[in-house]
Coordinates of N, CA and C and ligand atoms in Angstrom, one line a residue:
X1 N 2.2 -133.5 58.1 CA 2.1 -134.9 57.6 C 3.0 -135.0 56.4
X2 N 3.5 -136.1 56.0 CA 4.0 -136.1 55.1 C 3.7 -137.4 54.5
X3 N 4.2 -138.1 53.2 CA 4.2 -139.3 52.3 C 5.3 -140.4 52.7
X4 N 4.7 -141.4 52.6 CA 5.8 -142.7 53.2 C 5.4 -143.5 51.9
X5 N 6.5 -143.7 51.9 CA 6.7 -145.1 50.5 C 6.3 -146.4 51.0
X6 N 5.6 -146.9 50.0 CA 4.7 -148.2 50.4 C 5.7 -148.9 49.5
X7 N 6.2 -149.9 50.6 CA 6.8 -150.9 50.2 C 5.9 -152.1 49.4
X8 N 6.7 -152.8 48.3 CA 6.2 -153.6 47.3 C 6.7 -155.4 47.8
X9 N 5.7 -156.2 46.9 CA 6.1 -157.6 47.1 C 7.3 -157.8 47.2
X10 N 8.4 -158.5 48.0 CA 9.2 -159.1 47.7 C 10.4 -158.5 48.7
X11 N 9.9 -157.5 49.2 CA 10.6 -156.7 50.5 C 10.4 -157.5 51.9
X12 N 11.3 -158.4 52.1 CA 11.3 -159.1 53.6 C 10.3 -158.5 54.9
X13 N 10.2 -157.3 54.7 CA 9.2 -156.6 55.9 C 7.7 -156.9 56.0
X14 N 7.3 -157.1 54.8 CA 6.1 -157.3 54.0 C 6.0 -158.6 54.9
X15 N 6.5 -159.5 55.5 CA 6.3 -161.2 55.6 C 7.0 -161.6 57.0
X16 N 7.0 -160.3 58.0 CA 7.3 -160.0 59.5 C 6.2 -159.7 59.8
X17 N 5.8 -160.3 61.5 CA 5.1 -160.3 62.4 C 5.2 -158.8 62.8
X18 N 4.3 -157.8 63.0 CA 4.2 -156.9 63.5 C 3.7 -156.8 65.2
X19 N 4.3 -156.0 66.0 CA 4.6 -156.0 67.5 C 3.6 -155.6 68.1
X20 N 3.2 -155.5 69.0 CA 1.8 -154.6 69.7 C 2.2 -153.2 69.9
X21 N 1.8 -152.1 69.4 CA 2.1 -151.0 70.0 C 1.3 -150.8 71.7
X22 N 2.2 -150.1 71.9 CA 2.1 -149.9 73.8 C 2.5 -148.7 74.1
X23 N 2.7 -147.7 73.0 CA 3.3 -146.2 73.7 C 2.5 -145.2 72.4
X24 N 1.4 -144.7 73.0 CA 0.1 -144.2 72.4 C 0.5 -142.7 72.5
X25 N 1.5 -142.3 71.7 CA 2.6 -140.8 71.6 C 2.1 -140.4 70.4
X26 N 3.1 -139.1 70.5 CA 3.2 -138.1 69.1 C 3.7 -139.5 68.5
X27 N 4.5 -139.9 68.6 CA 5.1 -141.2 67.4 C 4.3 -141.4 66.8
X28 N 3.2 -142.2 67.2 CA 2.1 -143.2 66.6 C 1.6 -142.2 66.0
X29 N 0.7 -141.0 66.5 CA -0.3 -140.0 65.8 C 0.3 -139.7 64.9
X30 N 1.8 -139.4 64.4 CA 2.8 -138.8 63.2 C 2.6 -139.9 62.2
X31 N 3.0 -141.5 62.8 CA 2.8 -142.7 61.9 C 1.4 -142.7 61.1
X32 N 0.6 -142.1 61.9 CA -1.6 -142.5 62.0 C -1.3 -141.8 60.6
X33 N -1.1 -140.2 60.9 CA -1.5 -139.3 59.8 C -0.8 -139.2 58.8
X34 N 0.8 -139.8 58.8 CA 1.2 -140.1 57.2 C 0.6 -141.2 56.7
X35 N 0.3 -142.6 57.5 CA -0.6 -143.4 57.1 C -1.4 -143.2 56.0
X36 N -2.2 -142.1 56.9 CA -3.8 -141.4 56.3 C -3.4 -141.1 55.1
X37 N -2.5 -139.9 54.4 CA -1.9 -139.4 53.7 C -1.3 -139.9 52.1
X38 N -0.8 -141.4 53.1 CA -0.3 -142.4 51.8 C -1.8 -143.0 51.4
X39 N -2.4 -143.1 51.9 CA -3.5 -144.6 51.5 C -4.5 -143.3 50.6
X40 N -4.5 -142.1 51.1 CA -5.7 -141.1 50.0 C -5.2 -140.8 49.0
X41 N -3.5 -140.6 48.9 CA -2.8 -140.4 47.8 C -2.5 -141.5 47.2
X42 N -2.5 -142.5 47.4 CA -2.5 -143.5 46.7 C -4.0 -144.5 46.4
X43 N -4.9 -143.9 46.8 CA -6.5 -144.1 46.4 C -6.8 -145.5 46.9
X44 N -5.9 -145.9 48.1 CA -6.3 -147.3 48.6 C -7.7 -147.7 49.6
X45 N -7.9 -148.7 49.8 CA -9.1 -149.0 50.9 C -8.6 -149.1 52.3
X46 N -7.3 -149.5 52.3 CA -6.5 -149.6 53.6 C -5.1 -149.2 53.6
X47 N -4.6 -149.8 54.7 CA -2.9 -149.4 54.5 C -3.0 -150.2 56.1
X48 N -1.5 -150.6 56.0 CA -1.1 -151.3 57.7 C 0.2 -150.8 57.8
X49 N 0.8 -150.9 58.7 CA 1.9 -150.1 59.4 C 2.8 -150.5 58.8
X50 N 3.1 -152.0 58.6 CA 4.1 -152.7 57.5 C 4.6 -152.5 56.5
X51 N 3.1 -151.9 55.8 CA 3.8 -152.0 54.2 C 4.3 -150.2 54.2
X52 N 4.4 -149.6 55.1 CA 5.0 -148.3 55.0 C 6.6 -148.6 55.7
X53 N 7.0 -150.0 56.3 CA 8.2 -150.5 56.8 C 8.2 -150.6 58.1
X54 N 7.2 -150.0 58.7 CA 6.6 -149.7 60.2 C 6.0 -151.3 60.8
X55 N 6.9 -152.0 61.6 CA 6.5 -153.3 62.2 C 5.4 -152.8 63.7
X56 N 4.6 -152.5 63.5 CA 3.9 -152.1 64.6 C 2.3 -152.4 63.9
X57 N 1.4 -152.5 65.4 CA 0.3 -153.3 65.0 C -0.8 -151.9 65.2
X58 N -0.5 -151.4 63.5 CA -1.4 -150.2 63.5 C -2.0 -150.3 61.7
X59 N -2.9 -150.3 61.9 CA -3.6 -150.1 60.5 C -4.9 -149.4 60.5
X60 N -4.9 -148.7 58.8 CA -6.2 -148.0 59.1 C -7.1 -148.5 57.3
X61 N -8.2 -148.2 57.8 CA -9.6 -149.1 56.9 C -10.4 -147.6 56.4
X62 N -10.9 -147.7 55.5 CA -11.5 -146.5 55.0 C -13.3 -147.6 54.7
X63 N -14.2 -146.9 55.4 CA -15.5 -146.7 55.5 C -16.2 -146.8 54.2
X64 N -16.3 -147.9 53.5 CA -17.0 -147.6 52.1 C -18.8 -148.1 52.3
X65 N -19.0 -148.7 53.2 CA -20.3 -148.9 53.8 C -20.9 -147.9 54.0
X66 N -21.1 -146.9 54.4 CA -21.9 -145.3 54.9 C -21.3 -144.6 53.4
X67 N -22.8 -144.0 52.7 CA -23.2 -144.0 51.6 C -22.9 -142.3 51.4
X68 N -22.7 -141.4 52.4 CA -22.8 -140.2 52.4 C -21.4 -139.8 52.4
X69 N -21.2 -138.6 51.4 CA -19.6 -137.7 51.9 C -19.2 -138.7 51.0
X70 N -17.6 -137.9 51.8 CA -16.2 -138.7 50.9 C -15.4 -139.7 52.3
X71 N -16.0 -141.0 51.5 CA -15.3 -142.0 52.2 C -13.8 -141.8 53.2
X72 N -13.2 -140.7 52.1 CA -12.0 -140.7 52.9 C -12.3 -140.0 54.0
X73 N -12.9 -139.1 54.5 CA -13.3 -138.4 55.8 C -13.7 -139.5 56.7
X74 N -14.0 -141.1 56.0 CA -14.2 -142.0 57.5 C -13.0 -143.1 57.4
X75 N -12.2 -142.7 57.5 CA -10.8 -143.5 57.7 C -11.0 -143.6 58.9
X76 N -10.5 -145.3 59.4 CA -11.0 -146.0 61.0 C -9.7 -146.2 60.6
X77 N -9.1 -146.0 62.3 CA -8.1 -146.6 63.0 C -8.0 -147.1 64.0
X78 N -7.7 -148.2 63.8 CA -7.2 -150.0 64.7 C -5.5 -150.0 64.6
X79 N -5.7 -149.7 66.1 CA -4.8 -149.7 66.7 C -4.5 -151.3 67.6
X80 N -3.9 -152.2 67.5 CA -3.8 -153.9 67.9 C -5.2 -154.2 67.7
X81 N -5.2 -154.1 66.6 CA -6.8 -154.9 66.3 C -6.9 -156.4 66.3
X82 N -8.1 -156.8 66.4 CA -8.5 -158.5 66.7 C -9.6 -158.8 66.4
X83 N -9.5 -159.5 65.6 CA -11.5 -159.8 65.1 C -11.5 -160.8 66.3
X84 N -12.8 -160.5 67.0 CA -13.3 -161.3 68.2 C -14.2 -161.9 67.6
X85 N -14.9 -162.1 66.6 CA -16.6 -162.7 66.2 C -16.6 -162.0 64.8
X86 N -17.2 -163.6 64.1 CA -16.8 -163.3 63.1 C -18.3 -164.4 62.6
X87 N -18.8 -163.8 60.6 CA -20.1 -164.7 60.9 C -20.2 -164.7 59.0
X88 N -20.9 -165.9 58.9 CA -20.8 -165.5 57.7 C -19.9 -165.9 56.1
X89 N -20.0 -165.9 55.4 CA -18.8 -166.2 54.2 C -18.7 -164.9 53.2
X90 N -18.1 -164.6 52.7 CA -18.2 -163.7 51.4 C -16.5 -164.3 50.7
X91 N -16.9 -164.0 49.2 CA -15.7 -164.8 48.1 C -15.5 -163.8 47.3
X92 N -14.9 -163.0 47.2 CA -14.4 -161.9 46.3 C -13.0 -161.4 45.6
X93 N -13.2 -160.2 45.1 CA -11.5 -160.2 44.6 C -11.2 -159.1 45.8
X94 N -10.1 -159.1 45.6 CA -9.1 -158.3 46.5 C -7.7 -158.0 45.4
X95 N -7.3 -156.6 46.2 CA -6.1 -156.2 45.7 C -5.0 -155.7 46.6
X96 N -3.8 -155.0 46.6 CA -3.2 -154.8 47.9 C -2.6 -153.2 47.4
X97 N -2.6 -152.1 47.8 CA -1.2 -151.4 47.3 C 0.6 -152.1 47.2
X98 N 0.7 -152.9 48.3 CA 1.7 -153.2 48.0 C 2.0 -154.2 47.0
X99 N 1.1 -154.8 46.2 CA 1.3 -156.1 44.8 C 0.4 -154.9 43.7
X100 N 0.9 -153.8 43.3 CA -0.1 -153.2 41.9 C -0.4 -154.2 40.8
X101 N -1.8 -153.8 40.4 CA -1.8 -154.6 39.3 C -2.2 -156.3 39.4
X102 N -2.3 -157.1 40.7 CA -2.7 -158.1 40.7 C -3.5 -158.0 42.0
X103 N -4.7 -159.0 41.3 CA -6.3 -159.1 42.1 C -6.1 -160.7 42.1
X104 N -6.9 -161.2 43.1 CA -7.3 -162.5 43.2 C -8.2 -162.7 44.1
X105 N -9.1 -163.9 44.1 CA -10.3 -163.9 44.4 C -9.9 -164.3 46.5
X106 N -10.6 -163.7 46.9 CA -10.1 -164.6 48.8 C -11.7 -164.8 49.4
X107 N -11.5 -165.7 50.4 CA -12.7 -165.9 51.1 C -12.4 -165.6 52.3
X108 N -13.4 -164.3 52.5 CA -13.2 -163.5 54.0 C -14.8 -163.6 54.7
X109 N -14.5 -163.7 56.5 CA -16.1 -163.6 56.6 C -17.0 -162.2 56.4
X110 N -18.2 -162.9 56.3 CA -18.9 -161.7 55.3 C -19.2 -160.6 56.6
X111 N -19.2 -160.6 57.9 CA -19.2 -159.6 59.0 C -18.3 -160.1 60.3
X112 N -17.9 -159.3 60.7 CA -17.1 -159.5 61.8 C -17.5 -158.3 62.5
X113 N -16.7 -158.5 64.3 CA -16.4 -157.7 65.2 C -14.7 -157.8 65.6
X114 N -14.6 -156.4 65.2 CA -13.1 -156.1 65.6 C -12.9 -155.4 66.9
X115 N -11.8 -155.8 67.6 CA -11.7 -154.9 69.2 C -10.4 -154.3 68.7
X116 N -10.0 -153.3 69.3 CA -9.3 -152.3 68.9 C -9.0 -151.3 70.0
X117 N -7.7 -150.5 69.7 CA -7.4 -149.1 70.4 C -7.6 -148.5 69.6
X118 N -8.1 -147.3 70.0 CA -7.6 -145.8 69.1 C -6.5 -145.0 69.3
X119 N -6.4 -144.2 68.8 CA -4.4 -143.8 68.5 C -4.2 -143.0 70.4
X120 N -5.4 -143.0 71.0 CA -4.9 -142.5 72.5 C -4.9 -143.7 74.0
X121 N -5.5 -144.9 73.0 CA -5.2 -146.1 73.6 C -6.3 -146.7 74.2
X122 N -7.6 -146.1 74.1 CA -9.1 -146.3 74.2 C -9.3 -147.7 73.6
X123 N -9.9 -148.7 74.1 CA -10.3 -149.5 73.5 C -11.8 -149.5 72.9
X124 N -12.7 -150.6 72.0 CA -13.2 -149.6 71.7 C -14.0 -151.1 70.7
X125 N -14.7 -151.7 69.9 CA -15.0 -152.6 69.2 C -16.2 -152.2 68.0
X126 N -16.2 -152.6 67.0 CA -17.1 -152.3 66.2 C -17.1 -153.8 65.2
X127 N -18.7 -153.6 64.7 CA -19.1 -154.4 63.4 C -19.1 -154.1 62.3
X128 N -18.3 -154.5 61.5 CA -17.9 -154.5 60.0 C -18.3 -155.6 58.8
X129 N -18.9 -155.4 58.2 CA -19.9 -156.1 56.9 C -19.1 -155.9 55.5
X130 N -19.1 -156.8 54.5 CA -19.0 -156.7 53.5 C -17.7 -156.3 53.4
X131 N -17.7 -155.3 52.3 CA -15.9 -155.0 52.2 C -15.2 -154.1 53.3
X132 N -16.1 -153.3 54.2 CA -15.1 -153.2 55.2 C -14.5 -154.3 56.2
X133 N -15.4 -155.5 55.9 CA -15.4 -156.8 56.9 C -13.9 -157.1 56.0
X134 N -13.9 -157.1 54.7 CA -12.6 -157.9 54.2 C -11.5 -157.2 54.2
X135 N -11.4 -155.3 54.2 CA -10.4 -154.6 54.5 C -9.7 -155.0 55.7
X136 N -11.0 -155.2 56.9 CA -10.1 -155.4 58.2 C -9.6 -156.5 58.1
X137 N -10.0 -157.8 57.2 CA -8.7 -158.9 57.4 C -7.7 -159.0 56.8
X138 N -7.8 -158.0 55.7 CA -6.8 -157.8 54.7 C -5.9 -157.0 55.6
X139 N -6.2 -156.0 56.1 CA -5.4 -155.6 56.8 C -4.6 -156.2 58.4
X140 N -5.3 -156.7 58.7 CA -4.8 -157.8 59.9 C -3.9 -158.7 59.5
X141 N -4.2 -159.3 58.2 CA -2.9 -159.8 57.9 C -1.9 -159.8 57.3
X142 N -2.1 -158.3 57.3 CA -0.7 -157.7 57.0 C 0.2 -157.8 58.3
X143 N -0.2 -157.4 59.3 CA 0.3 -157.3 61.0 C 0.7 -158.5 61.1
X144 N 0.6 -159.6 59.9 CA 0.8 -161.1 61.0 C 2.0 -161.5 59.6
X145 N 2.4 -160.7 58.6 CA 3.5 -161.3 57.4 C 2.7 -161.7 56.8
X146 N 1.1 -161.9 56.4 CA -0.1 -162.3 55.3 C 0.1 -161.6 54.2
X147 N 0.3 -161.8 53.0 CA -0.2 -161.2 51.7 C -1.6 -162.1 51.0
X148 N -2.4 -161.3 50.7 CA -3.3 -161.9 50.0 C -3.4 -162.8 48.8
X149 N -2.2 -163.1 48.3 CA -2.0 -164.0 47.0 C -1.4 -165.2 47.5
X150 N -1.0 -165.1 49.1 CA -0.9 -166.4 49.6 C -2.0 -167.5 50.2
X151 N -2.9 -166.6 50.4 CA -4.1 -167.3 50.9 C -5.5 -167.4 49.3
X152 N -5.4 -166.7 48.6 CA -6.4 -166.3 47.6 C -6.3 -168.0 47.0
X153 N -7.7 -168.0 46.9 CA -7.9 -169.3 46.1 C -7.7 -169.1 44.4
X154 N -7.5 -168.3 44.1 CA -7.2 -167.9 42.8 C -6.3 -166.6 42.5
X155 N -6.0 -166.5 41.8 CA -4.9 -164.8 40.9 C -5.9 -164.9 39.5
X156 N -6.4 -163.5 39.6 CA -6.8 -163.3 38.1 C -6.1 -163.2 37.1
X157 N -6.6 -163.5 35.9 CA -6.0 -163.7 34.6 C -5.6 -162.2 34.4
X158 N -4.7 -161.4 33.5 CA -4.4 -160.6 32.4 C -6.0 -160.1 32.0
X159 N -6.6 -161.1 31.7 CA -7.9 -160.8 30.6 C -9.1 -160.6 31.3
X160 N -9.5 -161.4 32.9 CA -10.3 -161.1 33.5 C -10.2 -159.6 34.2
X161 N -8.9 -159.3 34.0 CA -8.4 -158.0 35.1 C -9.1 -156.8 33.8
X162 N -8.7 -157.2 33.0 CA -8.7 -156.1 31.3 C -10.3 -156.0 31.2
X163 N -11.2 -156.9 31.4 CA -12.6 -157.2 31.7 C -13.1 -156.8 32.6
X164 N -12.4 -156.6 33.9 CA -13.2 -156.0 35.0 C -12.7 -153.9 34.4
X165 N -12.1 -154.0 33.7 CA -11.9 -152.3 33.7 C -12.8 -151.9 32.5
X166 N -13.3 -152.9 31.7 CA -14.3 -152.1 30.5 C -15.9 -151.3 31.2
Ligands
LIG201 CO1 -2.6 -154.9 51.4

C-alpha cells in the first residue's frame, strides 16, 4: 500500500465526471487500499477516487454510526455507487480533505439507500443515517465534479470555525 496525494481546490480533476469502473482487478484493489491509507493518514471521513486524480467511480466512507472499535476498521467501499431511496432532511456542516480549513453548512438527506459494488464486483445495497448518510453524498459528488462549497448554503466564518474548536 502506499500514500497518494489528495489533490486540492482549484485542480481541474476535482470538477470532472468520474467513469464507471467495469474491470474489478488488482488495479482497483491497489487504488481501494491506497485509498484506505490516504483517508486514515489523513484522518478523513471519506475519500473518492478523484481527489486522489483517479476519474473512476470508486469511493470509500468510514462508519462513524457503530459505536464499538476503531471506526477506521469499518471503512465501506462503493464501488459505482447510487443512492436509490432517500428520506428525510438533515442541515449541517461539512468539510472536504480536498478544501483544508473550510466548513460550510449543506443540506443532505438525513437517511438514504445506497446500491453499490464491492471491489470484486458484488452488488450489494445498504442504509445509511446521519453522517454516514451525508459522507455517502459528499462522496458521490465528488464522482459527478461536486465540491461542497458549491452547493452549501453557507461557508463558515473565521470565528465560527475558531468557536467550533474551543
Ligand atoms: Co470531499
Amino acid at each position: 500500500m502506499a500514500l497518494r496525494n489528495i489533490l486540492h481546490d482549484g485542480d481541474p480533476l476535482l470538477l470532472k465526471k468520474s467513469r464507471i469502473v467495469t474491470d474489478f482487478n488488482k488495479r482497483l484493489h491497489v487504488l481501494l487500499d491506497d485509498m484506505r491509507e490516504t483517508l486514515i493518514n489523513a484522518a478523513g471521513l471519506g475519500l473518492a477516487a478523484p481527489q486522489v486524480g483517479i476519474l473512476r467511480r470508486a469511493v470509500l466512507v468510514v462508519d462513524m454510526i457503530t459505536e464499538d472499535g476503531d471506526p477506521y476498521d469499518r471503512i465501506i467501499e462503493l464501488v459505482n455507487p447510487e443512492i436509490i431511496e432517500e428520506t428525510g432532511e438533515q442541515c449541517g456542516q461539512e468539510g472536504c480533505l480536498s478544501i483544508p480549513g473550510v466548513y460550510g453548512i449543506v443540506r443532505r438527506p438525513l437517511e438514504l439507500r445506497v446500491k453499490a459494488q464491492d471491489r470484486y464486483g458484488e452488488t450489494f445495497d445498504m442504509w445509511c443515517k446521519d453522517i454516514t448518510a451525508r459522507a455517502v453524498c459528499h462522496e458521490i459528488d465528488h464522482l459527478n465534479g461536486v465540491l461542497f462549497t458549491t452547493i452549501a448554503d453557507r461557508i463558515l466564518t473565521e470565528e465560527e470555525i475558531e468557536r467550533n474548536e474551543e
